[in-house]
PDB file of C-alpha atoms in Angstrom:
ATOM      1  CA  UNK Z   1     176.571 100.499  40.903  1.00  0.00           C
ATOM      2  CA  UNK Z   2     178.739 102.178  38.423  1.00  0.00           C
ATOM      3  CA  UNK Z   3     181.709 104.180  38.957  1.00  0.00           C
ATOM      4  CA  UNK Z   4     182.850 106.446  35.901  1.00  0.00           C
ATOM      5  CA  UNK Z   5     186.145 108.366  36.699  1.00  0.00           C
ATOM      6  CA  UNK Z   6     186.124 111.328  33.195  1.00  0.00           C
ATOM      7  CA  UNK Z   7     187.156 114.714  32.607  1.00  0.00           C
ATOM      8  CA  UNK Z   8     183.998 116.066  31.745  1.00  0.00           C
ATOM      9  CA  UNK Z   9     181.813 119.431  32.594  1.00  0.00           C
ATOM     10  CA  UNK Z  10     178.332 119.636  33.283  1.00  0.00           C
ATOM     11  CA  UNK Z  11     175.239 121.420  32.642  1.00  0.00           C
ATOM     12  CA  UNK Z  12     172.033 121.598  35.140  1.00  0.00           C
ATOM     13  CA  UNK Z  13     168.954 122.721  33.833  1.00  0.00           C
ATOM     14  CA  UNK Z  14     165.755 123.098  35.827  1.00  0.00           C
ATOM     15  CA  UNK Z  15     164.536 125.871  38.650  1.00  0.00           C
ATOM     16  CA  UNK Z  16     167.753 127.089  38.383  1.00  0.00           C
ATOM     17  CA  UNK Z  17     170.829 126.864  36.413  1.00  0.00           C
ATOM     18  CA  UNK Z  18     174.568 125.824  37.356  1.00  0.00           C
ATOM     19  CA  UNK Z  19     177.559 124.890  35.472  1.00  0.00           C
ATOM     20  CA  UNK Z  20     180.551 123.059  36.488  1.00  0.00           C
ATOM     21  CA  UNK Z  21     183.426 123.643  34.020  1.00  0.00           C
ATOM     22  CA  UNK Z  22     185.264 121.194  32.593  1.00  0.00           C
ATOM     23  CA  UNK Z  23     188.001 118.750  35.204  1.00  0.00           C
ATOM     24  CA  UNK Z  24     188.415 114.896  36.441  1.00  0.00           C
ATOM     25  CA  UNK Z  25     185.545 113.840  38.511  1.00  0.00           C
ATOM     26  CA  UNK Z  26     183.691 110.521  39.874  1.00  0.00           C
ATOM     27  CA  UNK Z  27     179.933 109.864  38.633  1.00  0.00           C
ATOM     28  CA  UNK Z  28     178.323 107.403  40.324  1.00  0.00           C
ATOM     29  CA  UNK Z  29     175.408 106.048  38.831  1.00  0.00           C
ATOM     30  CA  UNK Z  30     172.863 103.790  41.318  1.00  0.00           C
ATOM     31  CA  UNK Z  31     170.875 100.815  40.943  1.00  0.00           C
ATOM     32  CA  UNK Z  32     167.722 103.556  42.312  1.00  0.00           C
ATOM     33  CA  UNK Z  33     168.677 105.682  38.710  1.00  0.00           C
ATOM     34  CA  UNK Z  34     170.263 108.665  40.829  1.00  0.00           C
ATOM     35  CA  UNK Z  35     173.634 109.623  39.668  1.00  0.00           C
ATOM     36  CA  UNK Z  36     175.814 112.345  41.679  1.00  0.00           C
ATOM     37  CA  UNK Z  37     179.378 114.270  40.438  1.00  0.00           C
ATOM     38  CA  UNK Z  38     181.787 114.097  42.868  1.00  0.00           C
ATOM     39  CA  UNK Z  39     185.247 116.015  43.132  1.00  0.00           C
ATOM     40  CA  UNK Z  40     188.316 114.815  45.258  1.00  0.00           C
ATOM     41  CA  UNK Z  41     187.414 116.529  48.167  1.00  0.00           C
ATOM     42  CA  UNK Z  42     183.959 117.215  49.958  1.00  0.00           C
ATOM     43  CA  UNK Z  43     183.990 114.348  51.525  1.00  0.00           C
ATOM     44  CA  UNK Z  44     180.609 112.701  50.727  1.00  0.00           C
ATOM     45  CA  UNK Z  45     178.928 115.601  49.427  1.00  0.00           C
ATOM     46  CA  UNK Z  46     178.359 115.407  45.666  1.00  0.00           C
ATOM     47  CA  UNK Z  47     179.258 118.231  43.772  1.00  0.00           C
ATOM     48  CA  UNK Z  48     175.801 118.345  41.762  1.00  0.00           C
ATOM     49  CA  UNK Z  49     173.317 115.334  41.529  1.00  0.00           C
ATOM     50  CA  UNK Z  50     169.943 113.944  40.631  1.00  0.00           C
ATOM     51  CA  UNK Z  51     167.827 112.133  42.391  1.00  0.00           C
ATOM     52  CA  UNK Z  52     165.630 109.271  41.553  1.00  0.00           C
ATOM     53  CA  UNK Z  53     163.379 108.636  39.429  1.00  0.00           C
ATOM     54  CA  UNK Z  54     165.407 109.389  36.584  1.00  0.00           C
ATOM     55  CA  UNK Z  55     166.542 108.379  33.304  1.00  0.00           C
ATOM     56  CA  UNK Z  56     170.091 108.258  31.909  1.00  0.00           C
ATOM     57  CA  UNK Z  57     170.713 108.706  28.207  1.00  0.00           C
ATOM     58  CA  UNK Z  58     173.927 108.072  26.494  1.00  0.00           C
ATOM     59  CA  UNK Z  59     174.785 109.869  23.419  1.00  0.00           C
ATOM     60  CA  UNK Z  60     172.010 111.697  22.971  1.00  0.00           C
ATOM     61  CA  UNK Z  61     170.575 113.020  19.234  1.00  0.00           C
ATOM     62  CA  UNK Z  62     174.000 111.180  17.869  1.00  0.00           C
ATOM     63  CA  UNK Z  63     176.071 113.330  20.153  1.00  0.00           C
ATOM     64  CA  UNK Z  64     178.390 110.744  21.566  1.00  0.00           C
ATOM     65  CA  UNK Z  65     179.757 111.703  24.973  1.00  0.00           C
ATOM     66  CA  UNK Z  66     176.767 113.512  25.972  1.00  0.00           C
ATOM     67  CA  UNK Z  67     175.378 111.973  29.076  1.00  0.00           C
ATOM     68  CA  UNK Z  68     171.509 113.618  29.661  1.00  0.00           C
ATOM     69  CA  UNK Z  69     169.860 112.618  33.289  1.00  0.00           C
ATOM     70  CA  UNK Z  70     166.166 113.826  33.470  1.00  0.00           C
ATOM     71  CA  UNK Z  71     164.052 113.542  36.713  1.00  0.00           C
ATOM     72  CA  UNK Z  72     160.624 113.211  36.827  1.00  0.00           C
ATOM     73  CA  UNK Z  73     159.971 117.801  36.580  1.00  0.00           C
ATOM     74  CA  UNK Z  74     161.642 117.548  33.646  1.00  0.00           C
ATOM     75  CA  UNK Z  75     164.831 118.767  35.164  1.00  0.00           C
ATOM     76  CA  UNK Z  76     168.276 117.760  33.235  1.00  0.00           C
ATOM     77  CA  UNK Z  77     171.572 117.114  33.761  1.00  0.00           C
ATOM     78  CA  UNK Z  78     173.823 117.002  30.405  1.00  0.00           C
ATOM     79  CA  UNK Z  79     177.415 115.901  30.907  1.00  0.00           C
ATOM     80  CA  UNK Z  80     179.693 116.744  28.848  1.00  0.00           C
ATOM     81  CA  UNK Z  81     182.550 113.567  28.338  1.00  0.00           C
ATOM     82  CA  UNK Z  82     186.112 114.201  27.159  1.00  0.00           C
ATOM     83  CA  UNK Z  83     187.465 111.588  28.164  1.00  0.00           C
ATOM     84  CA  UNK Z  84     186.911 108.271  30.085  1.00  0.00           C
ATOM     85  CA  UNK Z  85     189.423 106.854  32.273  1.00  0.00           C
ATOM     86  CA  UNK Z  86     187.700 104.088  34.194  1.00  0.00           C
ATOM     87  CA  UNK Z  87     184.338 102.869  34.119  1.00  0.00           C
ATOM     88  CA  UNK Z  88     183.128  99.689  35.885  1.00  0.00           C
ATOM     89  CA  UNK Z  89     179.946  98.560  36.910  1.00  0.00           C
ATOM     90  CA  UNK Z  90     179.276  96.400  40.265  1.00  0.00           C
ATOM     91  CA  UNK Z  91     176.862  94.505  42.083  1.00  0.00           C
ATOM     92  CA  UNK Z  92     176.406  95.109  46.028  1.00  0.00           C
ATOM     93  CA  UNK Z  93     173.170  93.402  46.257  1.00  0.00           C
ATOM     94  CA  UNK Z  94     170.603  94.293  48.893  1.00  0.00           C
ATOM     95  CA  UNK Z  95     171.770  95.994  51.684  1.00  0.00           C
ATOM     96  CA  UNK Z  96     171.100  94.329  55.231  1.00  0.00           C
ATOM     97  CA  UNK Z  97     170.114  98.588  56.465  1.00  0.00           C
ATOM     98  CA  UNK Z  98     171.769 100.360  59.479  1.00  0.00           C
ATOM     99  CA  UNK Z  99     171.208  98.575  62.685  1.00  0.00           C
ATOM    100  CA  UNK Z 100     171.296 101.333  65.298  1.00  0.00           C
ATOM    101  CA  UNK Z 101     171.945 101.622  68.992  1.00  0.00           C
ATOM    102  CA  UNK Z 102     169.088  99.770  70.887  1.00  0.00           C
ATOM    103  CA  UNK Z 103     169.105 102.939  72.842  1.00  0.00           C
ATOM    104  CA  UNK Z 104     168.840 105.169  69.665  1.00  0.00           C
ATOM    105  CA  UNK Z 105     166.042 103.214  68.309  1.00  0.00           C
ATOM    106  CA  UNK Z 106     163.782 103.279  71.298  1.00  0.00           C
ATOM    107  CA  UNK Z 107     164.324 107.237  71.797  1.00  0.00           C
ATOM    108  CA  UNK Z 108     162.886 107.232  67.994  1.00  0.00           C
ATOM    109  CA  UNK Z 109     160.054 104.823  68.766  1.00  0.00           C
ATOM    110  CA  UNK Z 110     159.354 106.784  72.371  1.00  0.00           C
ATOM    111  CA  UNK Z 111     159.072 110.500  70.243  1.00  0.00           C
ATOM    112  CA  UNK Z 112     157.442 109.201  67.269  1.00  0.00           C
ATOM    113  CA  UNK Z 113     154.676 108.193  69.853  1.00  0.00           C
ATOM    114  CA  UNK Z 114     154.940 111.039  71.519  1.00  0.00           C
ATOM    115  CA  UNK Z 115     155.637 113.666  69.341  1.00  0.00           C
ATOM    116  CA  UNK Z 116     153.846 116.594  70.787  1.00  0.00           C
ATOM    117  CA  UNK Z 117     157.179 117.029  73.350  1.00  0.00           C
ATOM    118  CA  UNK Z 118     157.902 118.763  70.079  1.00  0.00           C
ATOM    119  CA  UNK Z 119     155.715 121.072  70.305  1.00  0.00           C
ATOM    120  CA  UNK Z 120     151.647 121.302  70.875  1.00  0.00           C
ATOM    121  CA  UNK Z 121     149.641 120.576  67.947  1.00  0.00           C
ATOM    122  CA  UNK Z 122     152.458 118.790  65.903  1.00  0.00           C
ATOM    123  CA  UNK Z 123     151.429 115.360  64.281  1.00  0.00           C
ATOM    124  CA  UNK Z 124     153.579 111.962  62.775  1.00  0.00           C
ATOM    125  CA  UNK Z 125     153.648 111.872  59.254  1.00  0.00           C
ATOM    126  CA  UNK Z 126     155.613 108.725  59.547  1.00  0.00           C
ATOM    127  CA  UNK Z 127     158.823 107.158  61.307  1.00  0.00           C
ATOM    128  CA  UNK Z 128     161.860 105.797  59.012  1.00  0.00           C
ATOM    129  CA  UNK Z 129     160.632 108.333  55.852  1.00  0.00           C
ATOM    130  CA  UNK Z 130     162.516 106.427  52.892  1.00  0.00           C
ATOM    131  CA  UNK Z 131     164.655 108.638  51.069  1.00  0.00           C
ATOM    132  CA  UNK Z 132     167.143 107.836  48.260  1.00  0.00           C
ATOM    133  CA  UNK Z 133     170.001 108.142  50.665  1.00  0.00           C
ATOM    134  CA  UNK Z 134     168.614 106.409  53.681  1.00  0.00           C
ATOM    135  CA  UNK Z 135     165.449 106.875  55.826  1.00  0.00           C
ATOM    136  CA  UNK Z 136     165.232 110.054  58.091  1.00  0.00           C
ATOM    137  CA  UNK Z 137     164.213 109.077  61.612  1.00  0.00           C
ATOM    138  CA  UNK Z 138     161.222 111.168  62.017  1.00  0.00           C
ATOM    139  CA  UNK Z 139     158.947 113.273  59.277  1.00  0.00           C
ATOM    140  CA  UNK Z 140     156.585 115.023  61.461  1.00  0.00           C
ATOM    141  CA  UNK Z 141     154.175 118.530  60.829  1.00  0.00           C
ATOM    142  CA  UNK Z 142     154.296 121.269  63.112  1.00  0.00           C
ATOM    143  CA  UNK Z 143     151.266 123.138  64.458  1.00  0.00           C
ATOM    144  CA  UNK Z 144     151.525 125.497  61.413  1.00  0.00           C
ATOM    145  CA  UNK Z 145     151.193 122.445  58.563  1.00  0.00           C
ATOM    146  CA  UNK Z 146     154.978 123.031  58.414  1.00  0.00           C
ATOM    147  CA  UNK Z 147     157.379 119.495  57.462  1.00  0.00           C
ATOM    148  CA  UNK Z 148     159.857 118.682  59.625  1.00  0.00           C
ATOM    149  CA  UNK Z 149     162.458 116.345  59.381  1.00  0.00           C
ATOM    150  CA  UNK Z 150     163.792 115.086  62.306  1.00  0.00           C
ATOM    151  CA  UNK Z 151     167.681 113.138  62.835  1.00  0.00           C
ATOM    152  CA  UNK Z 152     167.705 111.423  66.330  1.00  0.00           C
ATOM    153  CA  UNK Z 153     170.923 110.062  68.143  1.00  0.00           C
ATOM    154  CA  UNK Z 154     172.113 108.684  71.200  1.00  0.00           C
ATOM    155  CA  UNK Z 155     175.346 111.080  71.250  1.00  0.00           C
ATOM    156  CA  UNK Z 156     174.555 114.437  68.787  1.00  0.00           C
ATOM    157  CA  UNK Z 157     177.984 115.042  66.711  1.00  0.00           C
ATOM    158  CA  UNK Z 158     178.865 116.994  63.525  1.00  0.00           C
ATOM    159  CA  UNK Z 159     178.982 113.910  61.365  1.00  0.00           C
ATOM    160  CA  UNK Z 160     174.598 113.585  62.677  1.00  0.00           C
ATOM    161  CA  UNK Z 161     174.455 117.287  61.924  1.00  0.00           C
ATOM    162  CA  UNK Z 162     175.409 116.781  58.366  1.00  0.00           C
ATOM    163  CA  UNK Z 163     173.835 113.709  57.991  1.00  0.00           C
ATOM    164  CA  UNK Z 164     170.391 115.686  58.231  1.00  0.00           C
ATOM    165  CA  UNK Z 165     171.578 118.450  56.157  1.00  0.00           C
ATOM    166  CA  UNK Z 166     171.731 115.705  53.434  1.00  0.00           C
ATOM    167  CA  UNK Z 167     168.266 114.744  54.226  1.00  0.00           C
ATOM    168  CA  UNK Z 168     167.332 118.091  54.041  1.00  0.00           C
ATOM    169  CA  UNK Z 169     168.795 119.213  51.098  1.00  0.00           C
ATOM    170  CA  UNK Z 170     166.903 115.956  49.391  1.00  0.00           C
ATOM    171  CA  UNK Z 171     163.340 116.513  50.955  1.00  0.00           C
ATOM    172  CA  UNK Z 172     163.441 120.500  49.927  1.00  0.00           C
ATOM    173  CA  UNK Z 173     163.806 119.408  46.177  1.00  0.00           C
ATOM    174  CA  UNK Z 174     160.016 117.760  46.676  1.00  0.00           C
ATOM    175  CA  UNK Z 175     157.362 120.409  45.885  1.00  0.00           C
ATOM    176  CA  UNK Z 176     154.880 118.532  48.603  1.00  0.00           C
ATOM    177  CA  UNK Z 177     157.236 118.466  51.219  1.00  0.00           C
ATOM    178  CA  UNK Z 178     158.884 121.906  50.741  1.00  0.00           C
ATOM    179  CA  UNK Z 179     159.811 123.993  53.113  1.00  0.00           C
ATOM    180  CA  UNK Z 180     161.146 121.379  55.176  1.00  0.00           C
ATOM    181  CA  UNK Z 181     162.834 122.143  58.309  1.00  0.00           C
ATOM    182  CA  UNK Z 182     165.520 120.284  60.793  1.00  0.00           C
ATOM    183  CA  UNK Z 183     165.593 118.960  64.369  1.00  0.00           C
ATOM    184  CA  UNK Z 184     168.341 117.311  65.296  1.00  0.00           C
ATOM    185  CA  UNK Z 185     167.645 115.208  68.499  1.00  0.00           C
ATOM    186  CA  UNK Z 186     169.898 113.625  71.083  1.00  0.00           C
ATOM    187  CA  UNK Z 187     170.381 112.393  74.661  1.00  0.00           C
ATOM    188  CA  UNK Z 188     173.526 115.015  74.721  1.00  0.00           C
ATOM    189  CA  UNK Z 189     174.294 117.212  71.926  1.00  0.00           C
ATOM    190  CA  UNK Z 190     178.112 118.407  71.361  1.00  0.00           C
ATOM    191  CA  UNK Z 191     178.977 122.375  71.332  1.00  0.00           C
ATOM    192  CA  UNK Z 192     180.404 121.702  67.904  1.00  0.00           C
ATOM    193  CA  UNK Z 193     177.081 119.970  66.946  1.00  0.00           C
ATOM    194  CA  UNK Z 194     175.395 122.765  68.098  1.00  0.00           C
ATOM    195  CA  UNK Z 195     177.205 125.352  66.663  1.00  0.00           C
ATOM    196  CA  UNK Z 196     177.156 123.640  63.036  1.00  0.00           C
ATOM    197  CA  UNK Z 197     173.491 122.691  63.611  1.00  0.00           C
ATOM    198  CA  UNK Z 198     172.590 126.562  64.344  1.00  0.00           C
ATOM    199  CA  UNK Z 199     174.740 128.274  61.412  1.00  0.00           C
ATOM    200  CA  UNK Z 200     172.722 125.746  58.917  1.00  0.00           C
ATOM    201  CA  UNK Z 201     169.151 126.696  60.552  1.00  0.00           C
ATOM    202  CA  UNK Z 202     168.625 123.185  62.292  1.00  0.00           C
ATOM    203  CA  UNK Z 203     167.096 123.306  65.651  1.00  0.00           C
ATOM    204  CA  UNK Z 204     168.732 121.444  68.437  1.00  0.00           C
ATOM    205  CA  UNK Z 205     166.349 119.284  70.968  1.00  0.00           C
ATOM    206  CA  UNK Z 206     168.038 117.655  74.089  1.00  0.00           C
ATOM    207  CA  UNK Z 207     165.880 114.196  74.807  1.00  0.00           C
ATOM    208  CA  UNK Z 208     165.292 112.812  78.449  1.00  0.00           C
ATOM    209  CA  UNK Z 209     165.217 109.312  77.934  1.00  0.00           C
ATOM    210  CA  UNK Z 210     163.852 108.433  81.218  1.00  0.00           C
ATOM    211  CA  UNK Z 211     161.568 111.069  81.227  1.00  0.00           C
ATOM    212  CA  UNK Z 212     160.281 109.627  77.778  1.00  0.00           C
ATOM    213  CA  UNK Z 213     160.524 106.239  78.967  1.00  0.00           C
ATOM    214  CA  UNK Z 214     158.037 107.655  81.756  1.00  0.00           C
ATOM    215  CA  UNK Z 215     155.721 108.672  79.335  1.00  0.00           C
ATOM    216  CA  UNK Z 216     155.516 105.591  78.338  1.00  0.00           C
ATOM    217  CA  UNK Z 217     154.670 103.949  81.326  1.00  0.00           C
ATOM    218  CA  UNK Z 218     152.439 106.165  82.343  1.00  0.00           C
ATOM    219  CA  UNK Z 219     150.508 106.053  78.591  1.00  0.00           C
ATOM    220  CA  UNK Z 220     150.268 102.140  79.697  1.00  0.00           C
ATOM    221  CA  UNK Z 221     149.326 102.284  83.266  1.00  0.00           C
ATOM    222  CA  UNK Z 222     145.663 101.029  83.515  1.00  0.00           C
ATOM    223  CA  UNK Z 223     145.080 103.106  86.758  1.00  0.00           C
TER     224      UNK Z 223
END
């Protein structure tokens, strides 16, 4: 990984067009090729980003201090250096993954199986759907052809709720998933969850484990 700290602005050029005028920021650039601007706030959320693959080019056509990231649609983002003040590069080496709640993994395995407590006529496109910022639980199709990304926890909080936003906001930028739409799935969901969860658009499902765990059995049962 590299971590640039500049005072720089950039450019984004692609569906749409943003600017981000000239201050301090953090650029991260990944061993996966994405690279996201970050402020000193936000908390995790990048101010503007790209998302692998990509290519980075330094001083492009003899411009030093131009930065130019283009994605695979062609879409760029040109940052503009004035000046470096740290730039390092590091090596974290392959990360051992998120080992979650044996709980949390088994309500993911039960609904993956059983997906239609969704909703009839909705099918698994896969469980564990890589992503460049982690794998989302569930990618599923409603009854409509519709994607649907589902986030599933033991305890629903804010910090799942944004979690899937992230995932969201990622799977919307690919033109064969897009629209993609949010569940976010728990054994007890939190009134702040739910608000935050509703106000972005994500649906809110409330999971019986021992009613799935039922299904189960009863998918098994020989007679």
């Amino acid at each position: 990984m590299r971590l640039v700290i500049a005072r720089c602005s950039v450019d984004y050029a692609g569906r749409l067009t943003a600017h981000l005028p000239s201050a301090p920021r953090l650029i991260l650039v990944k061993a996966d090729g994405s690279v996201s601007i970050h402020a000193d706030d936000r908390a995790y959320k990048p101010l503007n980003w790209m998302s692998p693959p990509c290519t980075l080019k330094e001083g492009v056509d003899g411009e030093e201090g131009i930065w130019t990231v283009i994605n695979k649609a062609g879409e760029k983002l040109i940052i503009t250096m004035e000046e470096i003040l740290h730039d390092s590069s590091h090596e974290l080496g392959v990360d051992p993954g998120l080992i979650k709640d044996g709980v949390e993994a088994h309500l993911q395995e039960l609904l993956a199986d059983r997906i239609e407590t969704l909703g009839e006529g909705w099918t698994l496109v896969r469980r564990e759907y890589p992503t460049a910022i982690g794998p989302v639980d569930i990618l599923c199709r409603d009854s409509g052809g519709g994607t649907v990304a589902v986030e599933i926890k033991r305890r629903g909080e804010i910090d799942g709720v944004e979690q899937l936003t992230r995932y969201l906001e990622l799977l919307n930028r690919d033109p064969h998933l897009a629209p993609v739409k949010g569940i976010f799935a728990a054994q007890e969901i939190k009134p702040q969850a739910r608000v935050l969860a509703n106000d972005r658009g994500i649906d809110c499902v409330v999971l019986d484990y021992d009613a799935l765990r039922g299904i189960e059995d009863d998918k098994l049962r020989l007679f």
